Coordinates of C-alpha atoms in Angstrom, one line a residue:
X1042 CA 116.8 92.3 113.3
X1043 CA 116.3 90.3 110.0
X1044 CA 113.9 88.2 111.2
X1045 CA 110.9 89.3 109.4
X1046 CA 112.4 89.7 106.1
X1047 CA 113.5 85.7 106.3
X1048 CA 109.6 85.1 107.0
X1049 CA 108.6 87.2 103.9
X1050 CA 107.5 85.6 101.0
X1051 CA 106.6 86.8 97.1
X1052 CA 103.7 85.6 96.2
X1053 CA 100.8 86.0 93.5
X1054 CA 99.8 89.6 94.7
X1055 CA 103.2 91.1 95.2
X1056 CA 104.3 90.0 91.4
X1057 CA 101.0 91.4 90.5
X1058 CA 101.9 94.7 92.1
X1059 CA 105.5 94.7 90.6
X1060 CA 103.8 94.1 87.3
X1061 CA 101.6 97.2 87.7
X1062 CA 104.4 99.4 88.8
X1063 CA 106.5 98.2 85.9
X1064 CA 103.4 99.2 83.4
X1065 CA 103.2 102.7 84.9
X1066 CA 107.0 103.1 84.8
X1067 CA 106.5 102.3 81.1
X1068 CA 103.9 104.7 80.8
X1069 CA 105.7 107.7 82.7
X1070 CA 108.7 107.0 80.3
X1071 CA 106.4 106.9 77.4
X1072 CA 104.8 110.2 78.3
X1073 CA 108.0 112.0 79.4
X1074 CA 109.6 111.0 76.2
X1075 CA 106.5 112.3 74.0
X1076 CA 106.0 115.9 75.9
X1077 CA 107.9 118.6 74.3
X1078 CA 108.4 121.9 76.5
X1079 CA 107.2 125.1 74.5
X1080 CA 110.4 127.8 74.5
X1081 CA 107.8 129.7 77.1
X1082 CA 108.3 126.9 79.7
X1083 CA 111.9 126.6 79.1
X1084 CA 112.1 130.3 80.2
X1085 CA 110.0 129.3 82.9
X1086 CA 112.1 126.7 84.7
X1087 CA 115.3 128.8 83.6
X1088 CA 114.5 131.9 85.5
X1089 CA 112.4 130.5 88.3
X1090 CA 109.2 132.6 87.8
X1091 CA 106.0 131.2 87.2
X1092 CA 104.1 133.7 85.5
X1093 CA 103.0 137.6 85.0
X1094 CA 105.9 138.8 87.2
X1095 CA 104.8 136.3 89.8
X1096 CA 107.7 135.1 92.1
X1097 CA 107.9 130.6 92.3
X1098 CA 108.0 130.1 95.9
X1099 CA 110.8 127.7 96.9
X1100 CA 110.7 125.3 99.5
X1101 CA 114.5 124.0 99.1
X1102 CA 117.5 125.7 97.8
X1103 CA 118.2 123.0 96.5
X1104 CA 115.1 123.3 94.4
X1105 CA 116.4 125.7 91.6
X1106 CA 119.5 123.9 91.1
X1107 CA 118.1 120.9 90.5
X1108 CA 115.8 122.6 87.9
X1109 CA 118.5 124.1 86.1
X1110 CA 120.2 120.8 86.0
X1111 CA 117.9 119.0 84.4
X1112 CA 116.9 121.3 82.2
X1113 CA 120.8 122.0 81.0
X1114 CA 120.6 118.4 80.7
X1115 CA 117.7 117.9 78.6
X1116 CA 119.3 120.5 76.0
X1117 CA 122.5 118.8 75.8
X1118 CA 120.7 115.5 75.1
X1119 CA 118.7 117.3 72.5
X1120 CA 122.0 119.0 71.1
X1121 CA 123.5 115.2 71.1
X1122 CA 120.8 114.2 68.8

């Protein structure tokens, strides 16, 4: 079962791909750190509505909980700073 893993070697293409992934991760963290939500965006995330009275379609029951948890965590971290 682990035989294909033993034959796998890390070469220049894999190292280059890993460096690209690290660069993309750094870019994502930089953009996420510099992006600030407006009060209206926080209200939309907390209420689960997309706008103008339209209900946001949720594919999973956990989606609303995840968004609310993320919002609460962000607000808690802002209050600490």
